[in-house]
Amino acid sequence: MARNTLMIGIGGLSVALLVAAAIGTYRLFSYLAALLILATVASASIERADRELDPAPYTGLLGWLAATFLVGLTGIWLLWDPNVTEYSYVLGLPLSTFVYFLFIWLLPILGAVYYSMIFERIGGETIVDDIIERAREAQRREELPLAPQQVERTTKTEATDD
């Protein structure tokens, strides 16, 4: 049920993005796009239709992405104005561009690098082996369309000399 609900939500966000783009509300569009990215990342943590979102290890990453997107987008929209011709600069970039680069690109990438470095603690061999075993068990219980069929054959073990 969680997968279907999430997929319906992603579809609804996609339609909302199309509507926001069509009517020209680009600030709303940017926030909806950030939600779409978060929902897509969250959908990767659902394994089967009967499972809820797996709370670990994705909760921290999703929270980090949500926080950086929210701060970044809010910073951009508060600092940027098309009528302004003189900007405040940080490290050679206009402040709104710096906020964009820092919160929309750099910090999310650093979050992904951090998760890849600590993956051994949150997704070590025992956890991966458990996931693989559960996947194999699920495959054994269901008949998959491209799986090889197990055919039992009766074979003669006695040889006759005629």
mmCIF file with all atom_site columns, N, CA, C and O in Angstrom, residues 42-80:
data_model
loop_
_atom_site.group_PDB
_atom_site.id
_atom_site.type_symbol
_atom_site.label_atom_id
_atom_site.label_alt_id
_atom_site.label_comp_id
_atom_site.label_asym_id
_atom_site.label_entity_id
_atom_site.label_seq_id
_atom_site.pdbx_PDB_ins_code
_atom_site.Cartn_x
_atom_site.Cartn_y
_atom_site.Cartn_z
_atom_site.occupancy
_atom_site.B_iso_or_equiv
_atom_site.pdbx_formal_charge
_atom_site.auth_seq_id
_atom_site.auth_comp_id
_atom_site.auth_asym_id
_atom_site.auth_atom_id
_atom_site.pdbx_PDB_model_num
ATOM 1   N N  . ALA A 1 42 ? 12.824 8.867  -1.738 1.00 0.00 ? 42 ALA A N  1
ATOM 2   C CA . ALA A 1 42 ? 12.114 8.066  -0.738 1.00 0.00 ? 42 ALA A CA 1
ATOM 3   C C  . ALA A 1 42 ? 11.548 6.790  -1.349 1.00 0.00 ? 42 ALA A C  1
ATOM 4   O O  . ALA A 1 42 ? 11.501 5.755  -0.690 1.00 0.00 ? 42 ALA A O  1
ATOM 5   N N  . SER A 1 43 ? 11.117 6.858  -2.606 1.00 0.00 ? 43 SER A N  1
ATOM 6   C CA . SER A 1 43 ? 10.541 5.664  -3.233 1.00 0.00 ? 43 SER A CA 1
ATOM 7   C C  . SER A 1 43 ? 11.573 4.565  -3.410 1.00 0.00 ? 43 SER A C  1
ATOM 8   O O  . SER A 1 43 ? 11.219 3.392  -3.499 1.00 0.00 ? 43 SER A O  1
ATOM 9   N N  . ALA A 1 44 ? 12.847 4.916  -3.434 1.00 0.00 ? 44 ALA A N  1
ATOM 10  C CA . ALA A 1 44 ? 13.893 3.904  -3.575 1.00 0.00 ? 44 ALA A CA 1
ATOM 11  C C  . ALA A 1 44 ? 14.022 3.047  -2.330 1.00 0.00 ? 44 ALA A C  1
ATOM 12  O O  . ALA A 1 44 ? 14.602 1.969  -2.376 1.00 0.00 ? 44 ALA A O  1
ATOM 13  N N  . SER A 1 45 ? 13.482 3.506  -1.213 1.00 0.00 ? 45 SER A N  1
ATOM 14  C CA . SER A 1 45 ? 13.620 2.735  0.023  1.00 0.00 ? 45 SER A CA 1
ATOM 15  C C  . SER A 1 45 ? 12.483 1.742  0.220  1.00 0.00 ? 45 SER A C  1
ATOM 16  O O  . SER A 1 45 ? 12.466 1.020  1.201  1.00 0.00 ? 45 SER A O  1
ATOM 17  N N  . ILE A 1 46 ? 11.551 1.675  -0.691 1.00 0.00 ? 46 ILE A N  1
ATOM 18  C CA . ILE A 1 46 ? 10.457 0.717  -0.581 1.00 0.00 ? 46 ILE A CA 1
ATOM 19  C C  . ILE A 1 46 ? 10.815 -0.519 -1.390 1.00 0.00 ? 46 ILE A C  1
ATOM 20  O O  . ILE A 1 46 ? 11.092 -0.433 -2.573 1.00 0.00 ? 46 ILE A O  1
ATOM 21  N N  . GLU A 1 47 ? 10.828 -1.666 -0.732 1.00 0.00 ? 47 GLU A N  1
ATOM 22  C CA . GLU A 1 47 ? 11.233 -2.894 -1.416 1.00 0.00 ? 47 GLU A CA 1
ATOM 23  C C  . GLU A 1 47 ? 10.059 -3.600 -2.090 1.00 0.00 ? 47 GLU A C  1
ATOM 24  O O  . GLU A 1 47 ? 10.140 -4.005 -3.223 1.00 0.00 ? 47 GLU A O  1
ATOM 25  N N  . ARG A 1 48 ? 8.985  -3.779 -1.358 1.00 0.00 ? 48 ARG A N  1
ATOM 26  C CA . ARG A 1 48 ? 7.836  -4.498 -1.895 1.00 0.00 ? 48 ARG A CA 1
ATOM 27  C C  . ARG A 1 48 ? 6.571  -3.754 -1.522 1.00 0.00 ? 48 ARG A C  1
ATOM 28  O O  . ARG A 1 48 ? 6.568  -2.877 -0.666 1.00 0.00 ? 48 ARG A O  1
ATOM 29  N N  . ALA A 1 49 ? 5.476  -4.115 -2.152 1.00 0.00 ? 49 ALA A N  1
ATOM 30  C CA . ALA A 1 49 ? 4.209  -3.409 -1.945 1.00 0.00 ? 49 ALA A CA 1
ATOM 31  C C  . ALA A 1 49 ? 3.685  -3.547 -0.517 1.00 0.00 ? 49 ALA A C  1
ATOM 32  O O  . ALA A 1 49 ? 2.945  -2.705 -0.046 1.00 0.00 ? 49 ALA A O  1
ATOM 33  N N  . ASP A 1 50 ? 4.064  -4.601 0.198  1.00 0.00 ? 50 ASP A N  1
ATOM 34  C CA . ASP A 1 50 ? 3.523  -4.801 1.540  1.00 0.00 ? 50 ASP A CA 1
ATOM 35  C C  . ASP A 1 50 ? 4.433  -4.251 2.631  1.00 0.00 ? 50 ASP A C  1
ATOM 36  O O  . ASP A 1 50 ? 4.194  -4.474 3.800  1.00 0.00 ? 50 ASP A O  1
ATOM 37  N N  . ARG A 1 51 ? 5.450  -3.505 2.270  1.00 0.00 ? 51 ARG A N  1
ATOM 38  C CA . ARG A 1 51 ? 6.379  -2.947 3.251  1.00 0.00 ? 51 ARG A CA 1
ATOM 39  C C  . ARG A 1 51 ? 6.225  -1.443 3.330  1.00 0.00 ? 51 ARG A C  1
ATOM 40  O O  . ARG A 1 51 ? 5.977  -0.783 2.340  1.00 0.00 ? 51 ARG A O  1
ATOM 41  N N  . GLU A 1 52 ? 6.395  -0.912 4.515  1.00 0.00 ? 52 GLU A N  1
ATOM 42  C CA . GLU A 1 52 ? 6.402  0.534  4.702  1.00 0.00 ? 52 GLU A CA 1
ATOM 43  C C  . GLU A 1 52 ? 7.798  1.048  4.380  1.00 0.00 ? 52 GLU A C  1
ATOM 44  O O  . GLU A 1 52 ? 8.707  0.290  4.106  1.00 0.00 ? 52 GLU A O  1
ATOM 45  N N  . LEU A 1 53 ? 7.947  2.360  4.421  1.00 0.00 ? 53 LEU A N  1
ATOM 46  C CA . LEU A 1 53 ? 9.266  2.939  4.215  1.00 0.00 ? 53 LEU A CA 1
ATOM 47  C C  . LEU A 1 53 ? 10.230 2.399  5.261  1.00 0.00 ? 53 LEU A C  1
ATOM 48  O O  . LEU A 1 53 ? 9.925  2.368  6.437  1.00 0.00 ? 53 LEU A O  1
ATOM 49  N N  . ASP A 1 54 ? 11.355 1.957  4.803  1.00 0.00 ? 54 ASP A N  1
ATOM 50  C CA . ASP A 1 54 ? 12.370 1.457  5.721  1.00 0.00 ? 54 ASP A CA 1
ATOM 51  C C  . ASP A 1 54 ? 13.011 2.668  6.393  1.00 0.00 ? 54 ASP A C  1
ATOM 52  O O  . ASP A 1 54 ? 13.618 3.490  5.724  1.00 0.00 ? 54 ASP A O  1
ATOM 53  N N  . PRO A 1 55 ? 12.867 2.808  7.717  1.00 0.00 ? 55 PRO A N  1
ATOM 54  C CA . PRO A 1 55 ? 13.305 4.041  8.364  1.00 0.00 ? 55 PRO A CA 1
ATOM 55  C C  . PRO A 1 55 ? 14.811 4.258  8.357  1.00 0.00 ? 55 PRO A C  1
ATOM 56  O O  . PRO A 1 55 ? 15.267 5.380  8.422  1.00 0.00 ? 55 PRO A O  1
ATOM 57  N N  . ALA A 1 56 ? 15.575 3.225  8.300  1.00 0.00 ? 56 ALA A N  1
ATOM 58  C CA . ALA A 1 56 ? 17.023 3.408  8.307  1.00 0.00 ? 56 ALA A CA 1
ATOM 59  C C  . ALA A 1 56 ? 17.584 2.785  7.048  1.00 0.00 ? 56 ALA A C  1
ATOM 60  O O  . ALA A 1 56 ? 17.096 1.771  6.618  1.00 0.00 ? 56 ALA A O  1
ATOM 61  N N  . PRO A 1 57 ? 18.509 3.339  6.426  1.00 0.00 ? 57 PRO A N  1
ATOM 62  C CA . PRO A 1 57 ? 19.293 4.525  6.733  1.00 0.00 ? 57 PRO A CA 1
ATOM 63  C C  . PRO A 1 57 ? 18.818 5.775  5.997  1.00 0.00 ? 57 PRO A C  1
ATOM 64  O O  . PRO A 1 57 ? 19.470 6.800  6.053  1.00 0.00 ? 57 PRO A O  1
ATOM 65  N N  . TYR A 1 58 ? 17.684 5.707  5.324  1.00 0.00 ? 58 TYR A N  1
ATOM 66  C CA . TYR A 1 58 ? 17.286 6.794  4.433  1.00 0.00 ? 58 TYR A CA 1
ATOM 67  C C  . TYR A 1 58 ? 16.675 7.996  5.138  1.00 0.00 ? 58 TYR A C  1
ATOM 68  O O  . TYR A 1 58 ? 16.639 9.072  4.567  1.00 0.00 ? 58 TYR A O  1
ATOM 69  N N  . THR A 1 59 ? 16.196 7.844  6.346  1.00 0.00 ? 59 THR A N  1
ATOM 70  C CA . THR A 1 59 ? 15.540 8.950  7.035  1.00 0.00 ? 59 THR A CA 1
ATOM 71  C C  . THR A 1 59 ? 16.475 10.142 7.197  1.00 0.00 ? 59 THR A C  1
ATOM 72  O O  . THR A 1 59 ? 16.099 11.277 6.918  1.00 0.00 ? 59 THR A O  1
ATOM 73  N N  . GLY A 1 60 ? 17.690 9.887  7.624  1.00 0.00 ? 60 GLY A N  1
ATOM 74  C CA . GLY A 1 60 ? 18.659 10.971 7.794  1.00 0.00 ? 60 GLY A CA 1
ATOM 75  C C  . GLY A 1 60 ? 18.992 11.659 6.493  1.00 0.00 ? 60 GLY A C  1
ATOM 76  O O  . GLY A 1 60 ? 19.082 12.889 6.419  1.00 0.00 ? 60 GLY A O  1
ATOM 77  N N  . LEU A 1 61 ? 19.184 10.863 5.437  1.00 0.00 ? 61 LEU A N  1
ATOM 78  C CA . LEU A 1 61 ? 19.504 11.435 4.133  1.00 0.00 ? 61 LEU A CA 1
ATOM 79  C C  . LEU A 1 61 ? 18.342 12.262 3.598  1.00 0.00 ? 61 LEU A C  1
ATOM 80  O O  . LEU A 1 61 ? 18.537 13.361 3.069  1.00 0.00 ? 61 LEU A O  1
ATOM 81  N N  . LEU A 1 62 ? 17.118 11.742 3.729  1.00 0.00 ? 62 LEU A N  1
ATOM 82  C CA . LEU A 1 62 ? 15.952 12.504 3.272  1.00 0.00 ? 62 LEU A CA 1
ATOM 83  C C  . LEU A 1 62 ? 15.766 13.783 4.077  1.00 0.00 ? 62 LEU A C  1
ATOM 84  O O  . LEU A 1 62 ? 15.440 14.834 3.516  1.00 0.00 ? 62 LEU A O  1
ATOM 85  N N  . GLY A 1 63 ? 15.967 13.714 5.377  1.00 0.00 ? 63 GLY A N  1
ATOM 86  C CA . GLY A 1 63 ? 15.887 14.910 6.211  1.00 0.00 ? 63 GLY A CA 1
ATOM 87  C C  . GLY A 1 63 ? 16.934 15.938 5.820  1.00 0.00 ? 63 GLY A C  1
ATOM 88  O O  . GLY A 1 63 ? 16.659 17.135 5.750  1.00 0.00 ? 63 GLY A O  1
ATOM 89  N N  . TRP A 1 64 ? 18.166 15.461 5.554  1.00 0.00 ? 64 TRP A N  1
ATOM 90  C CA . TRP A 1 64 ? 19.247 16.347 5.131  1.00 0.00 ? 64 TRP A CA 1
ATOM 91  C C  . TRP A 1 64 ? 18.905 17.013 3.803  1.00 0.00 ? 64 TRP A C  1
ATOM 92  O O  . TRP A 1 64 ? 19.076 18.229 3.633  1.00 0.00 ? 64 TRP A O  1
ATOM 93  N N  . LEU A 1 65 ? 18.437 16.238 2.830  1.00 0.00 ? 65 LEU A N  1
ATOM 94  C CA . LEU A 1 65 ? 18.055 16.809 1.535  1.00 0.00 ? 65 LEU A CA 1
ATOM 95  C C  . LEU A 1 65 ? 16.915 17.810 1.683  1.00 0.00 ? 65 LEU A C  1
ATOM 96  O O  . LEU A 1 65 ? 16.931 18.874 1.066  1.00 0.00 ? 65 LEU A O  1
ATOM 97  N N  . ALA A 1 66 ? 15.920 17.476 2.489  1.00 0.00 ? 66 ALA A N  1
ATOM 98  C CA . ALA A 1 66 ? 14.787 18.387 2.684  1.00 0.00 ? 66 ALA A CA 1
ATOM 99  C C  . ALA A 1 66 ? 15.257 19.696 3.308  1.00 0.00 ? 66 ALA A C  1
ATOM 100 O O  . ALA A 1 66 ? 14.844 20.783 2.866  1.00 0.00 ? 66 ALA A O  1
ATOM 101 N N  . ALA A 1 67 ? 16.112 19.611 4.306  1.00 0.00 ? 67 ALA A N  1
ATOM 102 C CA . ALA A 1 67 ? 16.592 20.832 4.965  1.00 0.00 ? 67 ALA A CA 1
ATOM 103 C C  . ALA A 1 67 ? 17.418 21.692 4.018  1.00 0.00 ? 67 ALA A C  1
ATOM 104 O O  . ALA A 1 67 ? 17.222 22.917 3.950  1.00 0.00 ? 67 ALA A O  1
ATOM 105 N N  . THR A 1 68 ? 18.340 21.072 3.281  1.00 0.00 ? 68 THR A N  1
ATOM 106 C CA . THR A 1 68 ? 19.172 21.874 2.373  1.00 0.00 ? 68 THR A CA 1
ATOM 107 C C  . THR A 1 68 ? 18.348 22.468 1.247  1.00 0.00 ? 68 THR A C  1
ATOM 108 O O  . THR A 1 68 ? 18.563 23.622 0.867  1.00 0.00 ? 68 THR A O  1
ATOM 109 N N  . PHE A 1 69 ? 17.403 21.710 0.700  1.00 0.00 ? 69 PHE A N  1
ATOM 110 C CA . PHE A 1 69 ? 16.550 22.261 -0.358 1.00 0.00 ? 69 PHE A CA 1
ATOM 111 C C  . PHE A 1 69 ? 15.695 23.406 0.170  1.00 0.00 ? 69 PHE A C  1
ATOM 112 O O  . PHE A 1 69 ? 15.559 24.442 -0.485 1.00 0.00 ? 69 PHE A O  1
ATOM 113 N N  . LEU A 1 70 ? 15.107 23.233 1.329  1.00 0.00 ? 70 LEU A N  1
ATOM 114 C CA . LEU A 1 70 ? 14.253 24.272 1.894  1.00 0.00 ? 70 LEU A CA 1
ATOM 115 C C  . LEU A 1 70 ? 15.045 25.558 2.160  1.00 0.00 ? 70 LEU A C  1
ATOM 116 O O  . LEU A 1 70 ? 14.627 26.648 1.763  1.00 0.00 ? 70 LEU A O  1
ATOM 117 N N  . VAL A 1 71 ? 16.190 25.430 2.807  1.00 0.00 ? 71 VAL A N  1
ATOM 118 C CA . VAL A 1 71 ? 17.016 26.610 3.091  1.00 0.00 ? 71 VAL A CA 1
ATOM 119 C C  . VAL A 1 71 ? 17.530 27.226 1.795  1.00 0.00 ? 71 VAL A C  1
ATOM 120 O O  . VAL A 1 71 ? 17.501 28.449 1.611  1.00 0.00 ? 71 VAL A O  1
ATOM 121 N N  . GLY A 1 72 ? 17.989 26.391 0.879  1.00 0.00 ? 72 GLY A N  1
ATOM 122 C CA . GLY A 1 72 ? 18.524 26.897 -0.386 1.00 0.00 ? 72 GLY A CA 1
ATOM 123 C C  . GLY A 1 72 ? 17.492 27.624 -1.221 1.00 0.00 ? 72 GLY A C  1
ATOM 124 O O  . GLY A 1 72 ? 17.729 28.739 -1.700 1.00 0.00 ? 72 GLY A O  1
ATOM 125 N N  . LEU A 1 73 ? 16.340 27.007 -1.398 1.00 0.00 ? 73 LEU A N  1
ATOM 126 C CA . LEU A 1 73 ? 15.298 27.646 -2.214 1.00 0.00 ? 73 LEU A CA 1
ATOM 127 C C  . LEU A 1 73 ? 14.770 28.923 -1.569 1.00 0.00 ? 73 LEU A C  1
ATOM 128 O O  . LEU A 1 73 ? 14.551 29.927 -2.232 1.00 0.00 ? 73 LEU A O  1
ATOM 129 N N  . THR A 1 74 ? 14.584 28.883 -0.264 1.00 0.00 ? 74 THR A N  1
ATOM 130 C CA . THR A 1 74 ? 14.108 30.081 0.436  1.00 0.00 ? 74 THR A CA 1
ATOM 131 C C  . THR A 1 74 ? 15.157 31.186 0.340  1.00 0.00 ? 74 THR A C  1
ATOM 132 O O  . THR A 1 74 ? 14.817 32.347 0.086  1.00 0.00 ? 74 THR A O  1
ATOM 133 N N  . GLY A 1 75 ? 16.425 30.832 0.516  1.00 0.00 ? 75 GLY A N  1
ATOM 134 C CA . GLY A 1 75 ? 17.489 31.823 0.382  1.00 0.00 ? 75 GLY A CA 1
ATOM 135 C C  . GLY A 1 75 ? 17.548 32.427 -1.000 1.00 0.00 ? 75 GLY A C  1
ATOM 136 O O  . GLY A 1 75 ? 17.710 33.648 -1.156 1.00 0.00 ? 75 GLY A O  1
ATOM 137 N N  . ILE A 1 76 ? 17.420 31.600 -2.015 1.00 0.00 ? 76 ILE A N  1
ATOM 138 C CA . ILE A 1 76 ? 17.455 32.097 -3.393 1.00 0.00 ? 76 ILE A CA 1
ATOM 139 C C  . ILE A 1 76 ? 16.311 33.076 -3.634 1.00 0.00 ? 76 ILE A C  1
ATOM 140 O O  . ILE A 1 76 ? 16.502 34.179 -4.151 1.00 0.00 ? 76 ILE A O  1
ATOM 141 N N  . TRP A 1 77 ? 15.106 32.673 -3.270 1.00 0.00 ? 77 TRP A N  1
ATOM 142 C CA . TRP A 1 77 ? 13.945 33.508 -3.571 1.00 0.00 ? 77 TRP A CA 1
ATOM 143 C C  . TRP A 1 77 ? 13.897 34.772 -2.718 1.00 0.00 ? 77 TRP A C  1
ATOM 144 O O  . TRP A 1 77 ? 13.319 35.776 -3.144 1.00 0.00 ? 77 TRP A O  1
ATOM 145 N N  . LEU A 1 78 ? 14.504 34.767 -1.535 1.00 0.00 ? 78 LEU A N  1
ATOM 146 C CA . LEU A 1 78 ? 14.557 35.982 -0.731 1.00 0.00 ? 78 LEU A CA 1
ATOM 147 C C  . LEU A 1 78 ? 15.650 36.943 -1.204 1.00 0.00 ? 78 LEU A C  1
ATOM 148 O O  . LEU A 1 78 ? 15.503 38.166 -1.077 1.00 0.00 ? 78 LEU A O  1
ATOM 149 N N  . LEU A 1 79 ? 16.733 36.403 -1.758 1.00 0.00 ? 79 LEU A N  1
ATOM 150 C CA . LEU A 1 79 ? 17.865 37.237 -2.142 1.00 0.00 ? 79 LEU A CA 1
ATOM 151 C C  . LEU A 1 79 ? 17.837 37.697 -3.599 1.00 0.00 ? 79 LEU A C  1
ATOM 152 O O  . LEU A 1 79 ? 18.481 38.675 -3.945 1.00 0.00 ? 79 LEU A O  1
ATOM 153 N N  . TRP A 1 80 ? 17.116 36.994 -4.441 1.00 0.00 ? 80 TRP A N  1
ATOM 154 C CA . TRP A 1 80 ? 17.157 37.295 -5.864 1.00 0.00 ? 80 TRP A CA 1
ATOM 155 C C  . TRP A 1 80 ? 15.993 38.195 -6.249 1.00 0.00 ? 80 TRP A C  1
ATOM 156 O O  . TRP A 1 80 ? 14.849 37.980 -5.848 1.00 0.00 ? 80 TRP A O  1
#
